[in-house]
N, CA, C and O atoms as a Tripos MOL2 file, in Angstrom:
@<TRIPOS>MOLECULE
protein
  260   259    65     0     0
PROTEIN
NO_CHARGES

@<TRIPOS>ATOM
      1 N          93.4540   92.8130   83.1350 N.3       1 UNK1
      2 CA         94.0970   91.9700   81.9360 C.3       1 UNK1
      3 C          94.7550   91.5570   81.6020 C.2       1 UNK1
      4 O          95.5960   92.3510   81.1800 O.2       1 UNK1
      5 N          95.0970   90.2170   81.4240 N.am      2 UNK2
      6 CA         96.5070   89.3140   81.4030 C.3       2 UNK2
      7 C          96.6590   89.9860   79.4060 C.2       2 UNK2
      8 O          95.9220   89.8570   78.4280 O.2       2 UNK2
      9 N          98.1290   90.7430   79.6610 N.am      3 UNK3
     10 CA         98.8660   91.4230   78.4170 C.3       3 UNK3
     11 C          98.4400   89.9300   77.2840 C.2       3 UNK3
     12 O          99.0580   88.8960   77.5400 O.2       3 UNK3
     13 N          97.7000   89.9030   76.4260 N.am      4 UNK4
     14 CA         97.7900   89.0670   75.0830 C.3       4 UNK4
     15 C          98.7830   88.0900   74.9960 C.2       4 UNK4
     16 O          98.5090   86.8900   74.9740 O.2       4 UNK4
     17 N          99.5820   88.3990   74.9590 N.am      5 UNK5
     18 CA        101.0420   87.7060   74.7000 C.3       5 UNK5
     19 C         102.0480   87.1510   76.4290 C.2       5 UNK5
     20 O         103.2200   86.9430   76.7410 O.2       5 UNK5
     21 N         101.1750   87.1340   76.8680 N.am      6 UNK6
     22 CA        101.6230   86.2870   78.0550 C.3       6 UNK6
     23 C         100.5660   85.2410   78.3060 C.2       6 UNK6
     24 O         100.7110   84.2480   79.0200 O.2       6 UNK6
     25 N          99.4430   85.5960   77.6080 N.am      7 UNK7
     26 CA         98.2100   84.9330   77.8210 C.3       7 UNK7
     27 C          98.4260   83.0130   78.2750 C.2       7 UNK7
     28 O          98.5480   82.3240   79.2880 O.2       7 UNK7
     29 N          98.3760   82.8680   77.0420 N.am      8 UNK8
     30 CA         98.9610   81.0230   77.3250 C.3       8 UNK8
     31 C         100.5550   80.2420   78.2590 C.2       8 UNK8
     32 O         100.8000   79.1190   78.7000 O.2       8 UNK8
     33 N         101.2330   81.4030   78.2150 N.am      9 UNK9
     34 CA        101.7260   81.1390   79.6270 C.3       9 UNK9
     35 C         101.6000   81.3620   80.5750 C.2       9 UNK9
     36 O         102.4520   81.1330   81.4340 O.2       9 UNK9
     37 N         100.4870   81.8980   80.7910 N.am     10 UNK10
     38 CA        100.0950   81.9250   82.3780 C.3      10 UNK10
     39 C          98.7780   80.7410   82.7180 C.2      10 UNK10
     40 O          98.6750   80.0660   83.7420 O.2      10 UNK10
     41 N          97.9840   80.7450   81.6950 N.am     11 UNK11
     42 CA         97.3240   79.3830   81.6600 C.3      11 UNK11
     43 C          98.2370   78.1240   81.4700 C.2      11 UNK11
     44 O          97.5540   77.1590   81.8160 O.2      11 UNK11
     45 N          99.4410   77.7190   81.0830 N.am     12 UNK12
     46 CA         99.8700   76.9300   81.7070 C.3      12 UNK12
     47 C         100.6560   76.1850   82.3470 C.2      12 UNK12
     48 O         101.2560   75.1330   82.1280 O.2      12 UNK12
     49 N         100.4840   77.3810   83.7280 N.am     13 UNK13
     50 CA        100.8050   76.6310   85.0040 C.3      13 UNK13
     51 C          99.6820   76.4550   85.8930 C.2      13 UNK13
     52 O          99.7570   76.7560   87.0840 O.2      13 UNK13
     53 N          98.2710   75.8100   85.1670 N.am     14 UNK14
     54 CA         96.9370   75.0710   85.5880 C.3      14 UNK14
     55 C          97.5780   73.6450   86.0530 C.2      14 UNK14
     56 O          98.0860   73.2550   87.1040 O.2      14 UNK14
     57 N          97.3780   73.1820   85.0740 N.am     15 UNK15
     58 CA         98.1060   72.0000   84.9460 C.3      15 UNK15
     59 C          99.3650   71.4540   85.9620 C.2      15 UNK15
     60 O          99.2540   70.3790   86.5520 O.2      15 UNK15
     61 N         100.5820   72.3230   86.0990 N.am     16 UNK16
     62 CA        101.2800   72.2860   87.1620 C.3      16 UNK16
     63 C         100.5490   72.2500   88.7100 C.2      16 UNK16
     64 O         100.7550   71.2950   89.4590 O.2      16 UNK16
     65 N          99.8440   73.1710   89.0280 N.am     17 UNK17
     66 CA         99.3160   73.7520   90.3320 C.3      17 UNK17
     67 C          98.3570   72.6250   90.4230 C.2      17 UNK17
     68 O          98.3440   71.8970   91.4160 O.2      17 UNK17
     69 N          97.4520   72.4350   89.2960 N.am     18 UNK18
     70 CA         96.9150   70.6980   90.0520 C.3      18 UNK18
     71 C          97.2330   69.3810   89.9910 C.2      18 UNK18
     72 O          96.4750   68.4120   90.0350 O.2      18 UNK18
     73 N          98.4350   69.4220   89.8840 N.am     19 UNK19
     74 CA         99.7550   68.3750   90.3130 C.3      19 UNK19
     75 C          99.7520   68.3780   91.2370 C.2      19 UNK19
     76 O          99.4330   67.2440   91.5940 O.2      19 UNK19
     77 N         100.0790   69.5710   92.8330 N.am     20 UNK20
     78 CA        100.3850   69.5460   93.1690 C.3      20 UNK20
     79 C         101.8300   70.2460   93.5700 C.2      20 UNK20
     80 O         102.1900   70.0650   94.7330 O.2      20 UNK20
     81 N         102.5870   70.9360   92.8140 N.am     21 UNK21
     82 CA        103.1330   71.7260   92.3960 C.3      21 UNK21
     83 C         103.4880   73.2880   92.7420 C.2      21 UNK21
     84 O         102.9440   74.1570   92.0600 O.2      21 UNK21
     85 N         104.3920   73.6600   93.7910 N.am     22 UNK22
     86 CA        103.9400   75.5240   93.4020 C.3      22 UNK22
     87 C         105.2200   75.3770   92.1700 C.2      22 UNK22
     88 O         106.1120   74.6290   91.7710 O.2      22 UNK22
     89 N         104.2160   77.3620   91.8070 N.am     23 UNK23
     90 CA        103.9270   77.8040   90.3150 C.3      23 UNK23
     91 C         104.6170   79.3050   91.2290 C.2      23 UNK23
     92 O         104.1300   79.6520   92.3060 O.2      23 UNK23
     93 N         105.8470   80.0880   90.5410 N.am     24 UNK24
     94 CA        106.3450   81.1510   90.2740 C.3      24 UNK24
     95 C         106.0060   81.6620   88.9910 C.2      24 UNK24
     96 O         105.8190   80.7260   88.2140 O.2      24 UNK24
     97 N         105.8420   82.8480   88.4260 N.am     25 UNK25
     98 CA        105.2290   82.8970   86.9710 C.3      25 UNK25
     99 C         105.0480   84.1390   87.1460 C.2      25 UNK25
    100 O         104.2420   84.5630   87.9750 O.2      25 UNK25
    101 N         106.0900   85.2380   86.0560 N.am     26 UNK26
    102 CA        106.1040   86.3920   85.5390 C.3      26 UNK26
    103 C         105.4270   86.7070   84.4980 C.2      26 UNK26
    104 O         105.8920   86.1920   83.4810 O.2      26 UNK26
    105 N         104.5610   87.3120   84.3420 N.am     27 UNK27
    106 CA        103.6260   88.2300   83.0240 C.3      27 UNK27
    107 C         103.4680   89.7870   83.1680 C.2      27 UNK27
    108 O         103.7340   90.5480   84.0980 O.2      27 UNK27
    109 N         102.9920   89.9680   82.0390 N.am     28 UNK28
    110 CA        102.3740   91.1510   81.8760 C.3      28 UNK28
    111 C         100.6200   91.3740   82.3790 C.2      28 UNK28
    112 O          99.8180   90.4880   82.0810 O.2      28 UNK28
    113 N         100.2290   92.4190   83.0230 N.am     29 UNK29
    114 CA         98.9580   92.4000   82.6430 C.3      29 UNK29
    115 C          98.9450   93.5640   81.7120 C.2      29 UNK29
    116 O          99.9430   93.8350   81.0440 O.2      29 UNK29
    117 N          97.0110   94.7880   81.5990 N.am     30 UNK30
    118 CA         97.5040   95.8780   81.1280 C.3      30 UNK30
    119 C          96.0690   96.3620   81.9340 C.2      30 UNK30
    120 O          94.8600   96.1340   81.9610 O.2      30 UNK30
    121 N          96.8060   96.9480   82.3740 N.am     31 UNK31
    122 CA         95.8570   98.1320   84.0730 C.3      31 UNK31
    123 C          95.0710   98.7790   83.5060 C.2      31 UNK31
    124 O          95.0110   98.7490   82.2770 O.2      31 UNK31
    125 N          94.1530   99.6380   84.3490 N.am     32 UNK32
    126 CA         92.7620  100.0070   83.7080 C.3      32 UNK32
    127 C          93.7490  101.3540   82.7750 C.2      32 UNK32
    128 O          93.7410  101.3600   81.5440 O.2      32 UNK32
    129 N          94.3920  102.2170   83.4390 N.am     33 UNK33
    130 CA         95.1260  103.3890   82.6420 C.3      33 UNK33
    131 C          95.2530  102.6550   81.2260 C.2      33 UNK33
    132 O          94.8870  103.2910   80.2380 O.2      33 UNK33
    133 N          95.5990  101.7460   81.1120 N.am     34 UNK34
    134 CA         96.0630  101.1640   79.4820 C.3      34 UNK34
    135 C          97.6150  101.2040   80.0530 C.2      34 UNK34
    136 O          98.3540  101.6940   79.1990 O.2      34 UNK34
    137 N          98.1300  100.9260   80.9410 N.am     35 UNK35
    138 CA        100.1410  100.7910   81.0300 C.3      35 UNK35
    139 C          99.9380   99.3250   80.9840 C.2      35 UNK35
    140 O          98.9760   98.5910   80.7590 O.2      35 UNK35
    141 N         100.7450   99.2190   81.1730 N.am     36 UNK36
    142 CA        101.5880   97.6740   80.7640 C.3      36 UNK36
    143 C         102.3140   97.5210   82.0450 C.2      36 UNK36
    144 O         103.2530   98.3170   82.0450 O.2      36 UNK36
    145 N         102.2550   96.6170   83.4690 N.am     37 UNK37
    146 CA        102.6650   96.5820   84.3210 C.3      37 UNK37
    147 C         102.8870   94.9450   84.2540 C.2      37 UNK37
    148 O         102.2150   94.1380   83.6120 O.2      37 UNK37
    149 N         104.2440   94.6420   85.2700 N.am     38 UNK38
    150 CA        104.6800   92.8820   85.8120 C.3      38 UNK38
    151 C         104.2930   93.0960   86.9090 C.2      38 UNK38
    152 O         104.2710   93.9300   87.8150 O.2      38 UNK38
    153 N         103.8370   91.6580   86.4670 N.am     39 UNK39
    154 CA        103.5360   91.2190   88.1440 C.3      39 UNK39
    155 C         104.4230   89.9690   88.0200 C.2      39 UNK39
    156 O         104.8130   89.3960   87.0030 O.2      39 UNK39
    157 N         104.7120   89.6060   89.7400 N.am     40 UNK40
    158 CA        105.6330   87.9260   89.6470 C.3      40 UNK40
    159 C         103.7830   87.3410   90.8670 C.2      40 UNK40
    160 O         103.0690   87.7840   91.7670 O.2      40 UNK40
    161 N         103.9190   86.2380   90.0440 N.am     41 UNK41
    162 CA        102.3960   85.7900   91.2090 C.3      41 UNK41
    163 C         102.8740   84.2590   91.5080 C.2      41 UNK41
    164 O         103.3690   83.5240   90.6530 O.2      41 UNK41
    165 N         102.6940   83.9870   92.5590 N.am     42 UNK42
    166 CA        103.9940   82.8010   93.5330 C.3      42 UNK42
    167 C         101.7490   82.0540   93.9030 C.2      42 UNK42
    168 O         100.5820   82.4070   94.0720 O.2      42 UNK42
    169 N         102.5380   81.0900   93.8110 N.am     43 UNK43
    170 CA        100.9320   80.1690   94.3890 C.3      43 UNK43
    171 C         101.3990   78.3340   94.0240 C.2      43 UNK43
    172 O         101.7770   77.6230   93.0930 O.2      43 UNK43
    173 N         100.9470   78.2500   95.8960 N.am     44 UNK44
    174 CA        100.4040   76.9780   95.6270 C.3      44 UNK44
    175 C          99.8360   76.6150   96.0960 C.2      44 UNK44
    176 O          99.3520   77.2400   97.0400 O.2      44 UNK44
    177 N          99.3710   75.0760   95.7560 N.am     45 UNK45
    178 CA         98.3730   74.6940   95.6430 C.3      45 UNK45
    179 C          98.5360   73.7860   97.1190 C.2      45 UNK45
    180 O          99.6020   73.3820   97.5840 O.2      45 UNK45
    181 N          97.0980   73.5820   97.7320 N.am     46 UNK46
    182 CA         96.4560   73.1460   98.7150 C.3      46 UNK46
    183 C          95.6630   72.0760   99.2070 C.2      46 UNK46
    184 O          94.8380   72.1550  100.1170 O.2      46 UNK46
    185 N          96.0510   70.7930   98.3620 N.am     47 UNK47
    186 CA         95.5860   69.1390   98.8840 C.3      47 UNK47
    187 C          94.2070   69.4670   99.8100 C.2      47 UNK47
    188 O          94.2970   70.3090  100.7040 O.2      47 UNK47
    189 N          92.6290   68.6060   99.5010 N.am     48 UNK48
    190 CA         91.9510   67.8540  100.6520 C.3      48 UNK48
    191 C          92.9810   66.7380  101.3150 C.2      48 UNK48
    192 O          93.8250   65.9760  100.8430 O.2      48 UNK48
    193 N          92.4010   67.0750  102.8760 N.am     49 UNK49
    194 CA         93.7430   66.0120  103.4710 C.3      49 UNK49
    195 C          93.2120   64.7810  103.3190 C.2      49 UNK49
    196 O          94.2030   64.1650  102.9240 O.2      49 UNK49
    197 N          92.1670   63.8530  103.3680 N.am     50 UNK50
    198 CA         91.1820   63.2750  102.6250 C.3      50 UNK50
    199 C          91.6070   62.6960  101.2250 C.2      50 UNK50
    200 O          92.0970   61.6080  100.9180 O.2      50 UNK50
    201 N          91.2070   63.9340  100.3870 N.am     51 UNK51
    202 CA         91.6110   63.1680   98.7540 C.3      51 UNK51
    203 C          92.5510   63.3140   98.7180 C.2      51 UNK51
    204 O          92.8890   62.2240   98.2570 O.2      51 UNK51
    205 N          93.3700   63.8090   98.8310 N.am     52 UNK52
    206 CA         94.3540   64.3880   98.4310 C.3      52 UNK52
    207 C          93.9980   65.5120   96.9710 C.2      52 UNK52
    208 O          94.7630   66.4640   96.8180 O.2      52 UNK52
    209 N          93.1740   65.3770   96.2670 N.am     53 UNK53
    210 CA         92.8350   66.2100   95.3330 C.3      53 UNK53
    211 C          93.0470   67.8170   95.9590 C.2      53 UNK53
    212 O          92.6220   68.0160   97.0970 O.2      53 UNK53
    213 N          93.7970   69.1150   95.1120 N.am     54 UNK54
    214 CA         94.0350   70.0280   95.1220 C.3      54 UNK54
    215 C          92.5580   70.6660   95.2050 C.2      54 UNK54
    216 O          91.8160   70.2820   94.3010 O.2      54 UNK54
    217 N          91.7380   71.9940   96.5560 N.am     55 UNK55
    218 CA         91.1510   72.4200   96.9870 C.3      55 UNK55
    219 C          91.1300   73.6980   96.4150 C.2      55 UNK55
    220 O          90.4870   74.1780   95.4810 O.2      55 UNK55
    221 N          91.7770   74.0380   97.0010 N.am     56 UNK56
    222 CA         92.5880   75.8100   96.9720 C.3      56 UNK56
    223 C          94.1870   75.9960   96.1710 C.2      56 UNK56
    224 O          95.1350   75.2120   96.2110 O.2      56 UNK56
    225 N          94.1300   76.6850   95.7990 N.am     57 UNK57
    226 CA         95.5930   77.5640   95.7050 C.3      57 UNK57
    227 C          95.9920   79.4550   96.9430 C.2      57 UNK57
    228 O          95.5860   80.6160   96.8950 O.2      57 UNK57
    229 N          96.6740   78.8980   97.5710 N.am     58 UNK58
    230 CA         96.8750   80.1550   98.1810 C.3      58 UNK58
    231 C          98.5600   80.8370   97.2000 C.2      58 UNK58
    232 O          99.4230   80.5870   96.3590 O.2      58 UNK58
    233 N          98.0940   81.6840   98.0550 N.am     59 UNK59
    234 CA         99.8330   82.8080   97.2140 C.3      59 UNK59
    235 C          99.4740   84.2800   97.2040 C.2      59 UNK59
    236 O          98.8340   84.7500   98.1450 O.2      59 UNK59
    237 N          99.7900   84.8970   96.3600 N.am     60 UNK60
    238 CA        100.1850   86.6190   95.9510 C.3      60 UNK60
    239 C         100.4910   86.3320   94.7800 C.2      60 UNK60
    240 O         100.6000   85.2920   94.1300 O.2      60 UNK60
    241 N         100.7330   88.4590   94.4240 N.am     61 UNK61
    242 CA        100.9620   87.9400   93.4270 C.3      61 UNK61
    243 C         101.4810   89.8840   93.6710 C.2      61 UNK61
    244 O         100.5550   90.6760   93.8430 O.2      61 UNK61
    245 N         102.8290   90.3830   93.6570 N.am     62 UNK62
    246 CA        103.9170   91.3330   93.5060 C.3      62 UNK62
    247 C         103.7170   92.0590   92.4010 C.2      62 UNK62
    248 O         103.8200   91.4750   91.3220 O.2      62 UNK62
    249 N         103.3590   93.6100   92.4260 N.am     63 UNK63
    250 CA        103.8960   94.4720   91.0970 C.3      63 UNK63
    251 C         105.5230   95.0660   91.2290 C.2      63 UNK63
    252 O         106.1400   95.9020   91.8880 O.2      63 UNK63
    253 N         105.8320   93.8460   89.9220 N.am     64 UNK64
    254 CA        107.9000   93.7980   90.3440 C.3      64 UNK64
    255 C         107.6700   95.1300   88.6530 C.2      64 UNK64
    256 O         108.7320   95.1860   88.0330 O.2      64 UNK64
    257 N         107.2380   95.4710   88.4120 N.am     65 UNK65
    258 CA        107.1290   96.8830   87.6380 C.3      65 UNK65
    259 C         108.2860   97.5360   87.1610 C.2      65 UNK65
    260 O         108.1880   98.6120   86.5720 O.2      65 UNK65
@<TRIPOS>BOND
     1     1     2 1
     2     2     3 1
     3     3     4 2
     4     3     5 am
     5     5     6 1
     6     6     7 1
     7     7     8 2
     8     7     9 am
     9     9    10 1
    10    10    11 1
    11    11    12 2
    12    11    13 am
    13    13    14 1
    14    14    15 1
    15    15    16 2
    16    15    17 am
    17    17    18 1
    18    18    19 1
    19    19    20 2
    20    19    21 am
    21    21    22 1
    22    22    23 1
    23    23    24 2
    24    23    25 am
    25    25    26 1
    26    26    27 1
    27    27    28 2
    28    27    29 am
    29    29    30 1
    30    30    31 1
    31    31    32 2
    32    31    33 am
    33    33    34 1
    34    34    35 1
    35    35    36 2
    36    35    37 am
    37    37    38 1
    38    38    39 1
    39    39    40 2
    40    39    41 am
    41    41    42 1
    42    42    43 1
    43    43    44 2
    44    43    45 am
    45    45    46 1
    46    46    47 1
    47    47    48 2
    48    47    49 am
    49    49    50 1
    50    50    51 1
    51    51    52 2
    52    51    53 am
    53    53    54 1
    54    54    55 1
    55    55    56 2
    56    55    57 am
    57    57    58 1
    58    58    59 1
    59    59    60 2
    60    59    61 am
    61    61    62 1
    62    62    63 1
    63    63    64 2
    64    63    65 am
    65    65    66 1
    66    66    67 1
    67    67    68 2
    68    67    69 am
    69    69    70 1
    70    70    71 1
    71    71    72 2
    72    71    73 am
    73    73    74 1
    74    74    75 1
    75    75    76 2
    76    75    77 am
    77    77    78 1
    78    78    79 1
    79    79    80 2
    80    79    81 am
    81    81    82 1
    82    82    83 1
    83    83    84 2
    84    83    85 am
    85    85    86 1
    86    86    87 1
    87    87    88 2
    88    87    89 am
    89    89    90 1
    90    90    91 1
    91    91    92 2
    92    91    93 am
    93    93    94 1
    94    94    95 1
    95    95    96 2
    96    95    97 am
    97    97    98 1
    98    98    99 1
    99    99   100 2
   100    99   101 am
   101   101   102 1
   102   102   103 1
   103   103   104 2
   104   103   105 am
   105   105   106 1
   106   106   107 1
   107   107   108 2
   108   107   109 am
   109   109   110 1
   110   110   111 1
   111   111   112 2
   112   111   113 am
   113   113   114 1
   114   114   115 1
   115   115   116 2
   116   115   117 am
   117   117   118 1
   118   118   119 1
   119   119   120 2
   120   119   121 am
   121   121   122 1
   122   122   123 1
   123   123   124 2
   124   123   125 am
   125   125   126 1
   126   126   127 1
   127   127   128 2
   128   127   129 am
   129   129   130 1
   130   130   131 1
   131   131   132 2
   132   131   133 am
   133   133   134 1
   134   134   135 1
   135   135   136 2
   136   135   137 am
   137   137   138 1
   138   138   139 1
   139   139   140 2
   140   139   141 am
   141   141   142 1
   142   142   143 1
   143   143   144 2
   144   143   145 am
   145   145   146 1
   146   146   147 1
   147   147   148 2
   148   147   149 am
   149   149   150 1
   150   150   151 1
   151   151   152 2
   152   151   153 am
   153   153   154 1
   154   154   155 1
   155   155   156 2
   156   155   157 am
   157   157   158 1
   158   158   159 1
   159   159   160 2
   160   159   161 am
   161   161   162 1
   162   162   163 1
   163   163   164 2
   164   163   165 am
   165   165   166 1
   166   166   167 1
   167   167   168 2
   168   167   169 am
   169   169   170 1
   170   170   171 1
   171   171   172 2
   172   171   173 am
   173   173   174 1
   174   174   175 1
   175   175   176 2
   176   175   177 am
   177   177   178 1
   178   178   179 1
   179   179   180 2
   180   179   181 am
   181   181   182 1
   182   182   183 1
   183   183   184 2
   184   183   185 am
   185   185   186 1
   186   186   187 1
   187   187   188 2
   188   187   189 am
   189   189   190 1
   190   190   191 1
   191   191   192 2
   192   191   193 am
   193   193   194 1
   194   194   195 1
   195   195   196 2
   196   195   197 am
   197   197   198 1
   198   198   199 1
   199   199   200 2
   200   199   201 am
   201   201   202 1
   202   202   203 1
   203   203   204 2
   204   203   205 am
   205   205   206 1
   206   206   207 1
   207   207   208 2
   208   207   209 am
   209   209   210 1
   210   210   211 1
   211   211   212 2
   212   211   213 am
   213   213   214 1
   214   214   215 1
   215   215   216 2
   216   215   217 am
   217   217   218 1
   218   218   219 1
   219   219   220 2
   220   219   221 am
   221   221   222 1
   222   222   223 1
   223   223   224 2
   224   223   225 am
   225   225   226 1
   226   226   227 1
   227   227   228 2
   228   227   229 am
   229   229   230 1
   230   230   231 1
   231   231   232 2
   232   231   233 am
   233   233   234 1
   234   234   235 1
   235   235   236 2
   236   235   237 am
   237   237   238 1
   238   238   239 1
   239   239   240 2
   240   239   241 am
   241   241   242 1
   242   242   243 1
   243   243   244 2
   244   243   245 am
   245   245   246 1
   246   246   247 1
   247   247   248 2
   248   247   249 am
   249   249   250 1
   250   250   251 1
   251   251   252 2
   252   251   253 am
   253   253   254 1
   254   254   255 1
   255   255   256 2
   256   255   257 am
   257   257   258 1
   258   258   259 1
   259   259   260 2
@<TRIPOS>SUBSTRUCTURE
     1 UNK1         2 RESIDUE 1 A UNK
     2 UNK2         6 RESIDUE 1 A UNK
     3 UNK3        10 RESIDUE 1 A UNK
     4 UNK4        14 RESIDUE 1 A UNK
     5 UNK5        18 RESIDUE 1 A UNK
     6 UNK6        22 RESIDUE 1 A UNK
     7 UNK7        26 RESIDUE 1 A UNK
     8 UNK8        30 RESIDUE 1 A UNK
     9 UNK9        34 RESIDUE 1 A UNK
    10 UNK10       38 RESIDUE 1 A UNK
    11 UNK11       42 RESIDUE 1 A UNK
    12 UNK12       46 RESIDUE 1 A UNK
    13 UNK13       50 RESIDUE 1 A UNK
    14 UNK14       54 RESIDUE 1 A UNK
    15 UNK15       58 RESIDUE 1 A UNK
    16 UNK16       62 RESIDUE 1 A UNK
    17 UNK17       66 RESIDUE 1 A UNK
    18 UNK18       70 RESIDUE 1 A UNK
    19 UNK19       74 RESIDUE 1 A UNK
    20 UNK20       78 RESIDUE 1 A UNK
    21 UNK21       82 RESIDUE 1 A UNK
    22 UNK22       86 RESIDUE 1 A UNK
    23 UNK23       90 RESIDUE 1 A UNK
    24 UNK24       94 RESIDUE 1 A UNK
    25 UNK25       98 RESIDUE 1 A UNK
    26 UNK26      102 RESIDUE 1 A UNK
    27 UNK27      106 RESIDUE 1 A UNK
    28 UNK28      110 RESIDUE 1 A UNK
    29 UNK29      114 RESIDUE 1 A UNK
    30 UNK30      118 RESIDUE 1 A UNK
    31 UNK31      122 RESIDUE 1 A UNK
    32 UNK32      126 RESIDUE 1 A UNK
    33 UNK33      130 RESIDUE 1 A UNK
    34 UNK34      134 RESIDUE 1 A UNK
    35 UNK35      138 RESIDUE 1 A UNK
    36 UNK36      142 RESIDUE 1 A UNK
    37 UNK37      146 RESIDUE 1 A UNK
    38 UNK38      150 RESIDUE 1 A UNK
    39 UNK39      154 RESIDUE 1 A UNK
    40 UNK40      158 RESIDUE 1 A UNK
    41 UNK41      162 RESIDUE 1 A UNK
    42 UNK42      166 RESIDUE 1 A UNK
    43 UNK43      170 RESIDUE 1 A UNK
    44 UNK44      174 RESIDUE 1 A UNK
    45 UNK45      178 RESIDUE 1 A UNK
    46 UNK46      182 RESIDUE 1 A UNK
    47 UNK47      186 RESIDUE 1 A UNK
    48 UNK48      190 RESIDUE 1 A UNK
    49 UNK49      194 RESIDUE 1 A UNK
    50 UNK50      198 RESIDUE 1 A UNK
    51 UNK51      202 RESIDUE 1 A UNK
    52 UNK52      206 RESIDUE 1 A UNK
    53 UNK53      210 RESIDUE 1 A UNK
    54 UNK54      214 RESIDUE 1 A UNK
    55 UNK55      218 RESIDUE 1 A UNK
    56 UNK56      222 RESIDUE 1 A UNK
    57 UNK57      226 RESIDUE 1 A UNK
    58 UNK58      230 RESIDUE 1 A UNK
    59 UNK59      234 RESIDUE 1 A UNK
    60 UNK60      238 RESIDUE 1 A UNK
    61 UNK61      242 RESIDUE 1 A UNK
    62 UNK62      246 RESIDUE 1 A UNK
    63 UNK63      250 RESIDUE 1 A UNK
    64 UNK64      254 RESIDUE 1 A UNK
    65 UNK65      258 RESIDUE 1 A UNK
């Protein structure tokens, strides 16, 4: 679960991804034990070659706690 204080910042990257920008975001989650963990999320949009529209996003998430 995304930490409530970081939810807006995480959602704010969606328009950037849809615009074709790479995004690196650091935010907190609350894990299944109730502990707070820091994550670094790197994402790259992949456009459809025929339309240019972003059809998927690839990337990875790293625990940086």
